[in-house]
Tab-separated table of C-alpha atoms in Angstrom:
chain	number	residue	atom	x	y	z
A	1154	UNK	CA	-13.801	15.455	-21.615
A	1155	UNK	CA	-10.179	16.251	-22.526
A	1156	UNK	CA	-8.190	18.062	-19.856
A	1157	UNK	CA	-5.345	20.179	-21.088
A	1158	UNK	CA	-1.883	19.189	-19.864
A	1159	UNK	CA	-0.985	21.274	-16.845
A	1160	UNK	CA	2.312	22.361	-15.449
A	1161	UNK	CA	3.118	20.240	-12.394
A	1162	UNK	CA	6.749	20.961	-11.579
A	1163	UNK	CA	7.692	24.012	-9.576
A	1164	UNK	CA	11.173	25.178	-8.635
A	1165	UNK	CA	11.942	24.576	-4.948
A	1166	UNK	CA	9.390	24.371	-2.110
A	1167	UNK	CA	5.650	24.974	-2.448
A	1168	UNK	CA	4.640	27.843	-0.157
A	1169	UNK	CA	1.572	27.965	2.121
A	1170	UNK	CA	0.653	31.192	0.309
A	1171	UNK	CA	0.557	29.356	-3.026
A	1172	UNK	CA	-1.829	26.835	-1.446
A	1173	UNK	CA	-4.031	29.612	-0.048
A	1174	UNK	CA	-4.217	31.304	-3.460
A	1175	UNK	CA	-5.187	27.994	-5.035
A	1176	UNK	CA	-7.985	27.492	-2.481
A	1177	UNK	CA	-9.228	31.062	-2.951
A	1178	UNK	CA	-9.526	30.582	-6.728
A	1179	UNK	CA	-12.116	27.853	-6.108
A	1180	UNK	CA	-14.564	30.028	-4.206
A	1181	UNK	CA	-16.264	31.077	-7.438
A	1182	UNK	CA	-16.910	27.401	-8.311
A	1183	UNK	CA	-20.153	27.051	-6.408
A	1184	UNK	CA	-20.947	23.461	-7.353
A	1185	UNK	CA	-18.035	22.412	-5.106
A	1186	UNK	CA	-18.978	21.156	-1.638
A	1187	UNK	CA	-15.761	19.411	-0.594
A	1188	UNK	CA	-12.048	19.972	-1.091
A	1189	UNK	CA	-9.366	17.505	-0.073
A	1190	UNK	CA	-5.697	18.424	-0.011
A	1191	UNK	CA	-2.587	16.303	0.455
A	1192	UNK	CA	0.766	17.902	1.286
A	1193	UNK	CA	4.089	16.098	1.395
A	1194	UNK	CA	6.546	17.743	3.789
A	1195	UNK	CA	10.278	16.964	4.159
A	1196	UNK	CA	11.072	15.166	7.438
A	1197	UNK	CA	14.258	15.651	9.444
A	1198	UNK	CA	14.853	11.887	9.625
A	1199	UNK	CA	17.882	10.602	11.495
A	1200	UNK	CA	20.323	8.688	9.284
A	1201	UNK	CA	23.691	7.071	10.023
A	1202	UNK	CA	25.522	10.254	8.917
A	1203	UNK	CA	23.274	12.748	10.738
A	1204	UNK	CA	19.932	14.489	10.293
A	1205	UNK	CA	18.257	15.002	6.910
A	1206	UNK	CA	18.413	18.715	6.033
A	1207	UNK	CA	16.513	18.564	2.758
A	1208	UNK	CA	15.798	16.623	-0.424
A	1209	UNK	CA	17.112	17.521	-3.850
A	1210	UNK	CA	14.569	16.366	-6.436
A	1211	UNK	CA	15.306	15.527	-10.038
A	1212	UNK	CA	13.018	13.889	-12.593
A	1213	UNK	CA	12.845	12.365	-16.019
A	1214	UNK	CA	10.695	15.352	-16.781
A	1215	UNK	CA	9.170	14.409	-20.148
A	1216	UNK	CA	8.083	11.003	-18.909
A	1217	UNK	CA	7.023	12.419	-15.534
A	1218	UNK	CA	4.771	15.038	-17.115
A	1219	UNK	CA	3.137	12.343	-19.227
A	1220	UNK	CA	2.704	10.170	-16.119
A	1221	UNK	CA	1.068	13.066	-14.212
A	1222	UNK	CA	-1.219	13.643	-17.175
A	1223	UNK	CA	-2.212	9.952	-17.270
A	1224	UNK	CA	-2.920	9.984	-13.523
A	1225	UNK	CA	-5.119	13.082	-13.938
A	1226	UNK	CA	-7.098	11.483	-16.756
A	1227	UNK	CA	-7.525	8.228	-14.820
A	1228	UNK	CA	-8.725	10.109	-11.723
A	1229	UNK	CA	-11.230	12.200	-13.707
A	1230	UNK	CA	-12.523	9.000	-15.333
A	1231	UNK	CA	-12.909	7.106	-12.032
A	1232	UNK	CA	-14.150	9.774	-9.645
A	1233	UNK	CA	-16.724	12.550	-9.962
A	1234	UNK	CA	-14.386	15.492	-9.571
A	1235	UNK	CA	-14.922	19.151	-10.360
A	1236	UNK	CA	-11.236	20.117	-10.190
A	1237	UNK	CA	-7.840	18.534	-9.698
A	1238	UNK	CA	-4.431	20.153	-9.268
A	1239	UNK	CA	-1.043	18.538	-8.744
A	1240	UNK	CA	2.202	20.362	-7.999
A	1241	UNK	CA	5.596	18.790	-7.271
A	1242	UNK	CA	8.930	20.411	-6.462
A	1243	UNK	CA	12.168	20.049	-8.393
A	1244	UNK	CA	15.520	21.100	-6.950
A	1245	UNK	CA	16.216	21.580	-3.273
A	1246	UNK	CA	13.387	21.433	-0.714
A	1247	UNK	CA	14.665	21.999	2.843
A	1248	UNK	CA	13.371	20.055	5.832
A	1249	UNK	CA	9.960	21.309	7.007
A	1250	UNK	CA	8.981	22.592	3.580
A	1251	UNK	CA	6.393	21.194	1.170
A	1252	UNK	CA	7.322	19.230	-1.977
A	1253	UNK	CA	3.951	17.807	-3.080
A	1254	UNK	CA	0.532	19.495	-3.223
A	1255	UNK	CA	-2.466	17.522	-4.496
A	1256	UNK	CA	-5.844	19.278	-4.465
A	1257	UNK	CA	-9.163	17.673	-5.470
A	1258	UNK	CA	-12.660	19.155	-5.374
A	1259	UNK	CA	-16.116	17.683	-5.876
A	1260	UNK	CA	-19.747	18.388	-5.039
A	1261	UNK	CA	-19.564	15.669	-2.340
A	1262	UNK	CA	-16.884	14.459	0.056
A	1263	UNK	CA	-16.798	10.746	-0.848
A	1264	UNK	CA	-15.281	11.332	-4.301
A	1265	UNK	CA	-12.580	13.581	-2.834
A	1266	UNK	CA	-11.413	11.004	-0.273
A	1267	UNK	CA	-11.176	8.225	-2.843
A	1268	UNK	CA	-9.587	10.358	-5.538
A	1269	UNK	CA	-6.964	11.959	-3.299
A	1270	UNK	CA	-5.659	8.657	-2.017
A	1271	UNK	CA	-5.642	7.172	-5.528
A	1272	UNK	CA	-3.701	10.119	-6.951
A	1273	UNK	CA	-1.091	10.223	-4.178
A	1274	UNK	CA	-0.441	6.471	-4.407
A	1275	UNK	CA	-0.174	6.644	-8.194
A	1276	UNK	CA	2.311	9.528	-8.003
A	1277	UNK	CA	4.476	7.657	-5.517
A	1278	UNK	CA	4.452	4.481	-7.637
A	1279	UNK	CA	4.488	5.682	-11.238
A	1280	UNK	CA	6.150	9.063	-11.666
A	1281	UNK	CA	9.927	9.005	-12.366
A	1282	UNK	CA	11.043	11.480	-9.723
A	1283	UNK	CA	14.277	10.916	-7.793
A	1284	UNK	CA	15.260	12.291	-4.407
A	1285	UNK	CA	18.676	12.808	-2.869
A	1286	UNK	CA	18.335	13.188	0.895
A	1287	UNK	CA	21.005	15.536	2.173
A	1288	UNK	CA	22.329	14.321	5.516
A	1289	UNK	CA	24.235	16.277	8.160
A	1290	UNK	CA	26.560	19.169	7.429
A	1291	UNK	CA	29.454	17.318	5.727
A	1292	UNK	CA	27.858	16.876	2.295
A	1293	UNK	CA	26.678	13.288	2.868
A	1294	UNK	CA	23.506	12.014	1.256
A	1295	UNK	CA	21.349	8.929	0.667
A	1296	UNK	CA	18.902	8.165	-2.132
A	1297	UNK	CA	15.262	8.113	-1.144
A	1298	UNK	CA	12.999	5.224	-2.183
A	1299	UNK	CA	9.198	5.254	-1.963
A	1300	UNK	CA	7.424	2.400	-0.172
B	144	UNK	CA	22.005	0.555	-34.673
B	145	UNK	CA	22.208	3.524	-32.300
B	146	UNK	CA	20.101	4.081	-29.188
B	147	UNK	CA	20.279	6.892	-26.637
B	148	UNK	CA	20.534	5.905	-22.997
B	149	UNK	CA	19.620	8.231	-20.124
B	150	UNK	CA	20.848	7.619	-16.555
B	151	UNK	CA	19.049	9.149	-13.585
B	152	UNK	CA	19.708	9.740	-9.906
B	153	UNK	CA	22.084	7.260	-8.295
B	154	UNK	CA	22.643	5.597	-11.696
B	155	UNK	CA	23.994	8.792	-13.274
B	156	UNK	CA	26.236	9.007	-10.242
B	157	UNK	CA	27.550	5.472	-10.869
B	158	UNK	CA	28.125	5.991	-14.602
B	159	UNK	CA	29.436	9.530	-14.196
B	160	UNK	CA	27.267	10.866	-17.005
B	161	UNK	CA	23.547	11.511	-17.643
B	162	UNK	CA	23.330	10.518	-21.308
B	163	UNK	CA	25.203	8.202	-23.655
B	164	UNK	CA	24.816	6.765	-27.176
B	165	UNK	CA	25.055	2.984	-27.484
B	166	UNK	CA	25.674	0.867	-30.579
B	167	UNK	CA	23.572	-2.320	-30.407
B	168	UNK	CA	22.953	-5.114	-32.959
B	169	UNK	CA	19.784	-4.686	-35.076
B	170	UNK	CA	16.709	-6.055	-33.270
B	171	UNK	CA	18.586	-6.217	-29.968
B	172	UNK	CA	16.396	-6.737	-26.929
B	173	UNK	CA	16.292	-4.550	-23.855
B	174	UNK	CA	17.970	-7.437	-22.009
B	175	UNK	CA	20.864	-7.426	-24.472
B	176	UNK	CA	21.417	-3.684	-24.002
B	177	UNK	CA	21.175	-4.108	-20.250
B	178	UNK	CA	23.944	-6.704	-20.333
B	179	UNK	CA	26.182	-4.434	-22.390
B	180	UNK	CA	25.615	-1.590	-19.935
B	181	UNK	CA	26.321	-3.764	-16.860
B	182	UNK	CA	29.539	-4.994	-18.487
B	183	UNK	CA	30.737	-1.424	-18.938
B	184	UNK	CA	29.502	-0.221	-15.509
B	185	UNK	CA	29.790	-3.108	-13.005
B	186	UNK	CA	28.760	-0.710	-10.201
B	187	UNK	CA	25.215	-0.801	-11.631
B	188	UNK	CA	24.909	-4.501	-10.753
B	189	UNK	CA	24.202	-3.564	-7.114
B	190	UNK	CA	21.571	-0.987	-7.986
B	191	UNK	CA	17.846	-1.525	-8.414
B	192	UNK	CA	16.523	0.001	-11.613
B	193	UNK	CA	13.781	-0.314	-14.206
B	194	UNK	CA	13.988	0.494	-17.873
B	195	UNK	CA	11.730	2.755	-19.939
B	196	UNK	CA	11.868	2.850	-23.732
B	197	UNK	CA	10.485	5.953	-25.391
B	198	UNK	CA	9.040	6.932	-22.004
B	199	UNK	CA	7.089	3.723	-21.442
B	200	UNK	CA	8.000	1.129	-18.843
B	201	UNK	CA	8.897	-2.061	-20.729
B	202	UNK	CA	9.963	-5.590	-19.977
B	203	UNK	CA	13.290	-6.940	-21.076
B	204	UNK	CA	12.040	-8.988	-24.008
B	205	UNK	CA	11.117	-5.846	-25.977
B	206	UNK	CA	13.162	-5.358	-29.152
B	207	UNK	CA	14.654	-1.904	-29.327
B	208	UNK	CA	13.538	0.318	-32.181
B	209	UNK	CA	16.261	2.385	-33.894
B	210	UNK	CA	17.091	5.631	-32.102
B	211	UNK	CA	15.107	4.499	-29.062
B	212	UNK	CA	15.243	6.737	-25.999
B	213	UNK	CA	16.157	4.275	-23.273
B	214	UNK	CA	16.042	5.423	-19.639
B	215	UNK	CA	17.502	3.614	-16.623
B	216	UNK	CA	15.293	4.565	-13.687
B	217	UNK	CA	16.254	4.048	-10.043
B	218	UNK	CA	13.491	3.714	-7.414
B	219	UNK	CA	10.977	6.553	-7.535
B	220	UNK	CA	10.935	9.053	-4.693
B	221	UNK	CA	8.203	11.531	-5.590
B	222	UNK	CA	5.990	12.966	-2.876
C	154	UNK	CA	-1.539	11.641	26.381
C	155	UNK	CA	-4.153	14.251	27.288
C	156	UNK	CA	-4.858	16.869	24.656
C	157	UNK	CA	-6.133	20.171	25.917
C	158	UNK	CA	-9.594	21.192	24.686
C	159	UNK	CA	-9.232	23.477	21.689
C	160	UNK	CA	-11.443	26.159	20.302
C	161	UNK	CA	-13.255	24.823	17.228
C	162	UNK	CA	-15.951	27.369	16.439
C	163	UNK	CA	-15.133	30.479	14.460
C	164	UNK	CA	-17.456	33.314	13.537
C	165	UNK	CA	-18.421	33.246	9.867
C	166	UNK	CA	-16.375	31.755	7.002
C	167	UNK	CA	-12.873	30.266	7.333
C	168	UNK	CA	-10.502	32.185	5.048
C	169	UNK	CA	-7.830	30.663	2.771
C	170	UNK	CA	-5.341	32.895	4.605
C	171	UNK	CA	-6.244	31.264	7.927
C	172	UNK	CA	-5.562	27.878	6.315
C	173	UNK	CA	-2.205	29.070	4.926
C	174	UNK	CA	-1.173	30.364	8.356
C	175	UNK	CA	-2.111	27.052	9.905
C	176	UNK	CA	0.001	25.142	7.346
C	177	UNK	CA	2.956	27.507	7.840
C	178	UNK	CA	2.920	26.906	11.602
C	179	UNK	CA	3.676	23.226	10.960
C	180	UNK	CA	6.919	23.785	9.078
C	181	UNK	CA	8.896	23.738	12.320
C	182	UNK	CA	7.478	20.273	13.159
C	183	UNK	CA	10.042	18.268	11.249
C	184	UNK	CA	8.801	14.797	12.171
C	185	UNK	CA	5.795	15.467	9.920
C	186	UNK	CA	5.936	13.940	6.432
C	187	UNK	CA	2.287	14.173	5.375
C	188	UNK	CA	-0.564	16.625	5.879
C	189	UNK	CA	-4.131	15.973	4.854
C	190	UNK	CA	-6.749	18.704	4.794
C	191	UNK	CA	-10.516	18.569	4.331
C	192	UNK	CA	-12.492	21.713	3.525
C	193	UNK	CA	-16.274	21.954	3.411
C	194	UNK	CA	-17.480	24.674	1.039
C	195	UNK	CA	-21.042	26.000	0.676
C	196	UNK	CA	-22.672	24.942	-2.609
C	197	UNK	CA	-25.116	27.070	-4.597
C	198	UNK	CA	-27.621	24.214	-4.788
C	199	UNK	CA	-30.892	24.742	-6.656
C	200	UNK	CA	-33.964	24.412	-4.439
C	201	UNK	CA	-37.689	24.849	-5.165
C	202	UNK	CA	-37.546	28.500	-4.032
C	203	UNK	CA	-34.313	29.434	-5.851
C	204	UNK	CA	-30.551	29.104	-5.397
C	205	UNK	CA	-28.869	28.620	-2.025
C	206	UNK	CA	-27.026	31.834	-1.122
C	207	UNK	CA	-25.487	30.654	2.144
C	208	UNK	CA	-25.931	28.615	5.300
C	209	UNK	CA	-26.562	30.029	8.739
C	210	UNK	CA	-25.010	27.688	11.305
C	211	UNK	CA	-26.085	27.332	14.919
C	212	UNK	CA	-25.011	24.720	17.438
C	213	UNK	CA	-25.680	23.308	20.857
C	214	UNK	CA	-22.244	24.692	21.622
C	215	UNK	CA	-21.460	23.058	24.980
C	216	UNK	CA	-22.349	19.607	23.721
C	217	UNK	CA	-20.714	20.265	20.343
C	218	UNK	CA	-17.422	21.265	21.936
C	219	UNK	CA	-17.481	18.092	24.007
C	220	UNK	CA	-18.273	16.055	20.874
C	221	UNK	CA	-15.355	17.648	18.999
C	222	UNK	CA	-13.104	16.892	21.943
C	223	UNK	CA	-14.233	13.237	22.007
C	224	UNK	CA	-13.620	12.912	18.253
C	225	UNK	CA	-10.110	14.359	18.690
C	226	UNK	CA	-9.293	11.925	21.486
C	227	UNK	CA	-10.663	8.974	19.519
C	228	UNK	CA	-8.642	9.937	16.443
C	229	UNK	CA	-5.414	10.361	18.436
C	230	UNK	CA	-6.035	6.948	20.023
C	231	UNK	CA	-6.719	5.164	16.722
C	232	UNK	CA	-4.221	6.785	14.355
C	233	UNK	CA	-0.575	7.765	14.682
C	234	UNK	CA	-0.998	11.513	14.326
C	235	UNK	CA	1.414	14.316	15.150
C	236	UNK	CA	-1.187	17.101	15.004
C	237	UNK	CA	-4.899	17.567	14.495
C	238	UNK	CA	-6.923	20.758	14.077
C	239	UNK	CA	-10.646	21.194	13.546
C	240	UNK	CA	-12.425	24.472	12.830
C	241	UNK	CA	-16.132	24.958	12.110
C	242	UNK	CA	-18.078	28.109	11.343
C	243	UNK	CA	-21.014	29.507	13.269
C	244	UNK	CA	-23.284	32.200	11.850
C	245	UNK	CA	-23.622	33.012	8.171
C	246	UNK	CA	-21.314	31.407	5.615
C	247	UNK	CA	-22.084	32.593	2.071
C	248	UNK	CA	-22.031	30.283	-0.951
C	249	UNK	CA	-18.469	29.518	-2.143
C	250	UNK	CA	-16.963	30.059	1.301
C	251	UNK	CA	-15.523	27.492	3.681
C	252	UNK	CA	-17.352	26.302	6.822
C	253	UNK	CA	-15.259	23.285	7.902
C	254	UNK	CA	-11.474	22.892	8.045
C	255	UNK	CA	-9.987	19.616	9.295
C	256	UNK	CA	-6.187	19.303	9.265
C	257	UNK	CA	-4.236	16.170	10.259
C	258	UNK	CA	-0.481	15.581	10.147
C	259	UNK	CA	1.661	12.486	10.643
C	260	UNK	CA	5.106	11.151	9.807
C	261	UNK	CA	3.498	8.974	7.091
C	262	UNK	CA	0.610	9.403	4.693
C	263	UNK	CA	-1.454	6.307	5.547
C	264	UNK	CA	-2.436	7.564	9.014
C	265	UNK	CA	-3.531	10.922	7.570
C	266	UNK	CA	-5.878	9.378	5.001
C	267	UNK	CA	-7.561	7.133	7.533
C	268	UNK	CA	-7.775	9.764	10.258
C	269	UNK	CA	-9.134	12.526	8.041
C	270	UNK	CA	-11.991	10.430	6.738
C	271	UNK	CA	-12.804	9.160	10.236
C	272	UNK	CA	-12.885	12.674	11.685
C	273	UNK	CA	-15.028	14.175	8.928
C	274	UNK	CA	-17.571	11.345	9.119
C	275	UNK	CA	-17.707	11.607	12.915
C	276	UNK	CA	-18.279	15.363	12.764
C	277	UNK	CA	-21.117	14.963	10.261
C	278	UNK	CA	-22.777	12.243	12.366
C	279	UNK	CA	-22.181	13.254	15.968
C	280	UNK	CA	-21.771	17.000	16.437
C	281	UNK	CA	-24.974	18.947	17.168
C	282	UNK	CA	-24.617	21.656	14.541
C	283	UNK	CA	-27.655	22.915	12.639
C	284	UNK	CA	-27.764	24.616	9.253
C	285	UNK	CA	-30.389	26.891	7.746
C	286	UNK	CA	-29.911	27.065	3.981
C	287	UNK	CA	-30.915	30.488	2.732
C	288	UNK	CA	-32.678	30.203	-0.620
C	289	UNK	CA	-33.242	32.902	-3.230
C	290	UNK	CA	-33.690	36.592	-2.464
C	291	UNK	CA	-37.117	36.525	-0.747
C	292	UNK	CA	-35.999	35.265	2.653
C	293	UNK	CA	-36.908	31.610	2.050
C	294	UNK	CA	-34.903	28.836	3.665
C	295	UNK	CA	-34.713	25.082	4.208
C	296	UNK	CA	-33.051	23.105	7.006
C	297	UNK	CA	-29.996	21.128	5.980
C	298	UNK	CA	-29.622	17.479	6.981
C	299	UNK	CA	-26.400	15.450	6.717
C	300	UNK	CA	-26.439	12.145	4.888
D	525	UNK	CA	-39.580	18.103	39.561
D	526	UNK	CA	-38.188	20.710	37.195
D	527	UNK	CA	-36.138	20.075	34.070
D	528	UNK	CA	-34.796	22.568	31.534
D	529	UNK	CA	-35.577	21.902	27.894
D	530	UNK	CA	-33.583	23.404	25.016
D	531	UNK	CA	-34.959	23.565	21.448
D	532	UNK	CA	-32.634	23.912	18.465
D	533	UNK	CA	-32.902	24.811	14.792
D	534	UNK	CA	-36.241	23.974	13.199
D	535	UNK	CA	-37.595	22.858	16.601
D	536	UNK	CA	-37.014	26.261	18.188
D	537	UNK	CA	-38.813	27.668	15.185
D	538	UNK	CA	-41.794	25.368	15.818
D	539	UNK	CA	-41.999	26.095	19.559
D	540	UNK	CA	-41.230	29.789	19.185
D	541	UNK	CA	-38.636	29.714	21.972
D	542	UNK	CA	-35.179	28.286	22.587
D	543	UNK	CA	-35.487	27.297	26.243
D	544	UNK	CA	-38.290	26.333	28.603
D	545	UNK	CA	-38.701	24.875	32.105
D	546	UNK	CA	-40.923	21.812	32.417
D	547	UNK	CA	-42.573	20.329	35.479
D	548	UNK	CA	-42.473	16.516	35.294
D	549	UNK	CA	-43.425	13.798	37.822
D	550	UNK	CA	-40.526	12.472	39.936
D	551	UNK	CA	-38.642	9.703	38.091
D	552	UNK	CA	-40.337	10.566	34.798
D	553	UNK	CA	-38.759	8.986	31.739
D	554	UNK	CA	-37.537	10.808	28.667
D	555	UNK	CA	-40.492	9.286	26.827
D	556	UNK	CA	-42.926	10.807	29.316
D	557	UNK	CA	-41.406	14.266	28.857
D	558	UNK	CA	-41.423	13.815	25.101
D	559	UNK	CA	-45.171	13.072	25.210
D	560	UNK	CA	-45.848	16.192	27.306
D	561	UNK	CA	-43.862	18.300	24.843
D	562	UNK	CA	-45.633	16.853	21.785
D	563	UNK	CA	-49.003	17.526	23.434
D	564	UNK	CA	-48.121	21.176	23.894
D	565	UNK	CA	-46.455	21.571	20.457
D	566	UNK	CA	-48.241	19.291	17.964
D	567	UNK	CA	-46.108	20.795	15.160
D	568	UNK	CA	-43.149	18.827	16.552
D	569	UNK	CA	-44.877	15.534	15.666
D	570	UNK	CA	-43.805	15.972	12.016
D	571	UNK	CA	-40.211	16.758	12.857
D	572	UNK	CA	-37.349	14.312	13.244
D	573	UNK	CA	-35.395	14.850	16.432
D	574	UNK	CA	-33.210	13.106	19.001
D	575	UNK	CA	-32.917	13.868	22.678
D	576	UNK	CA	-29.815	14.567	24.746
D	577	UNK	CA	-29.843	14.687	28.539
D	578	UNK	CA	-27.017	16.565	30.192
D	579	UNK	CA	-25.285	16.653	26.795
D	580	UNK	CA	-25.352	12.902	26.208
D	581	UNK	CA	-27.519	11.218	23.597
D	582	UNK	CA	-29.975	8.977	25.483
D	583	UNK	CA	-32.764	6.566	24.743
D	584	UNK	CA	-36.280	7.218	25.862
D	585	UNK	CA	-36.303	4.790	28.776
D	586	UNK	CA	-33.844	6.936	30.753
D	587	UNK	CA	-35.294	8.403	33.953
D	588	UNK	CA	-34.716	12.140	34.149
D	589	UNK	CA	-32.560	13.421	37.003
D	590	UNK	CA	-33.736	16.594	38.756
D	591	UNK	CA	-32.739	19.792	36.977
D	592	UNK	CA	-31.692	17.778	33.912
D	593	UNK	CA	-30.639	19.766	30.856
D	594	UNK	CA	-32.729	18.188	28.119
D	595	UNK	CA	-32.043	19.129	24.490
D	596	UNK	CA	-34.257	18.397	21.479
D	597	UNK	CA	-31.886	18.045	18.523
D	598	UNK	CA	-32.999	18.151	14.878
D	599	UNK	CA	-30.842	16.409	12.238
D	600	UNK	CA	-27.205	17.468	12.343
D	601	UNK	CA	-25.839	19.582	9.499
D	602	UNK	CA	-22.210	20.231	10.374
D	603	UNK	CA	-19.583	20.290	7.656
């Protein structure tokens, strides 16, 4: 099965309402028995210069979209999924707001647990997205690095 | 031979620009281009980065095709 | 740390809006970096007598509430979680609607993956909840059994 | 000695009632009560169930305390 490329990047934070609407759209898909959702939220970490107030995301967008597409295809090939959605923020996401939303659905729970973890780890490792952590009120920042 | 080099994140900050054309010898390797870039921007020597050519991660032995899109990628921070 | 017993059972389906509100309430908790959510949705399975139209849930509520409480305490003891919420439906939940909502949050993603799977498996195995699957239009039903 | 027995799900359906008081000998085991119940409701012999006493899963050797709350639990279906 070929899955059409989907738009992943959204401008700024991902709202809880957007997530609710996405869940609601799946209620007509009655072969689904289990949904699993991962949300990345911006922490107010303490740094040398003060508290993190947000992250400004940039990306090598062409390569990133291809990487997201490859991750989708790999996940559909490995796990028995009915649906998969990935959204990631670009631009400023303030502390406490959501920058990553991964949503997988399947008839049974096992596939959703395995797929969700696989997808999140792949995104962290393979998608060229860059994050500038804004620190304190004086315009300081540090560059984020995934572990 | 011309190639286009993209700088991202902290690397664009160090070079002061996001995009630059480079003249390299025919059949130059990624390593060769890397050395040229580090000579021009010594600040990049302290930075971790990987290199993609035409949007694929590559190792430094790859020979650059003409008009390659070369990207210098600092550590990823998605999520 | 002692966690106060929380109300788990809700009447009928769990709405996407309820889930959105629950997510939104966590945006002020700025030590959180990762949320992980499991949703159980009622499938329109085909049975001998027709298609499943919904599940009617009952429970041994006193024991079930204690079991949910024990699962919460065990998960807080084993995993580094900031928050944990569990909601389960009682009464009729029609096909396509949500009957289980488990929500865990932590500074880092690893704890959320491990905790969510642990909690869902514990609920399926240890909480005395019973499900009557309503089949077709003639009033037939079968009793559901977790695997 | 009296104990209170609760039937759930398909078991309540088979007995026709959700709750019943049983007279058992002093220091009767769970197994003994189970046998009395199966004698009265042979339909339960075909059903899988576990037994909780005072809201704890128990094995059949347990001796019933007076006024125990005994629950017959069919397979769980939460989720």
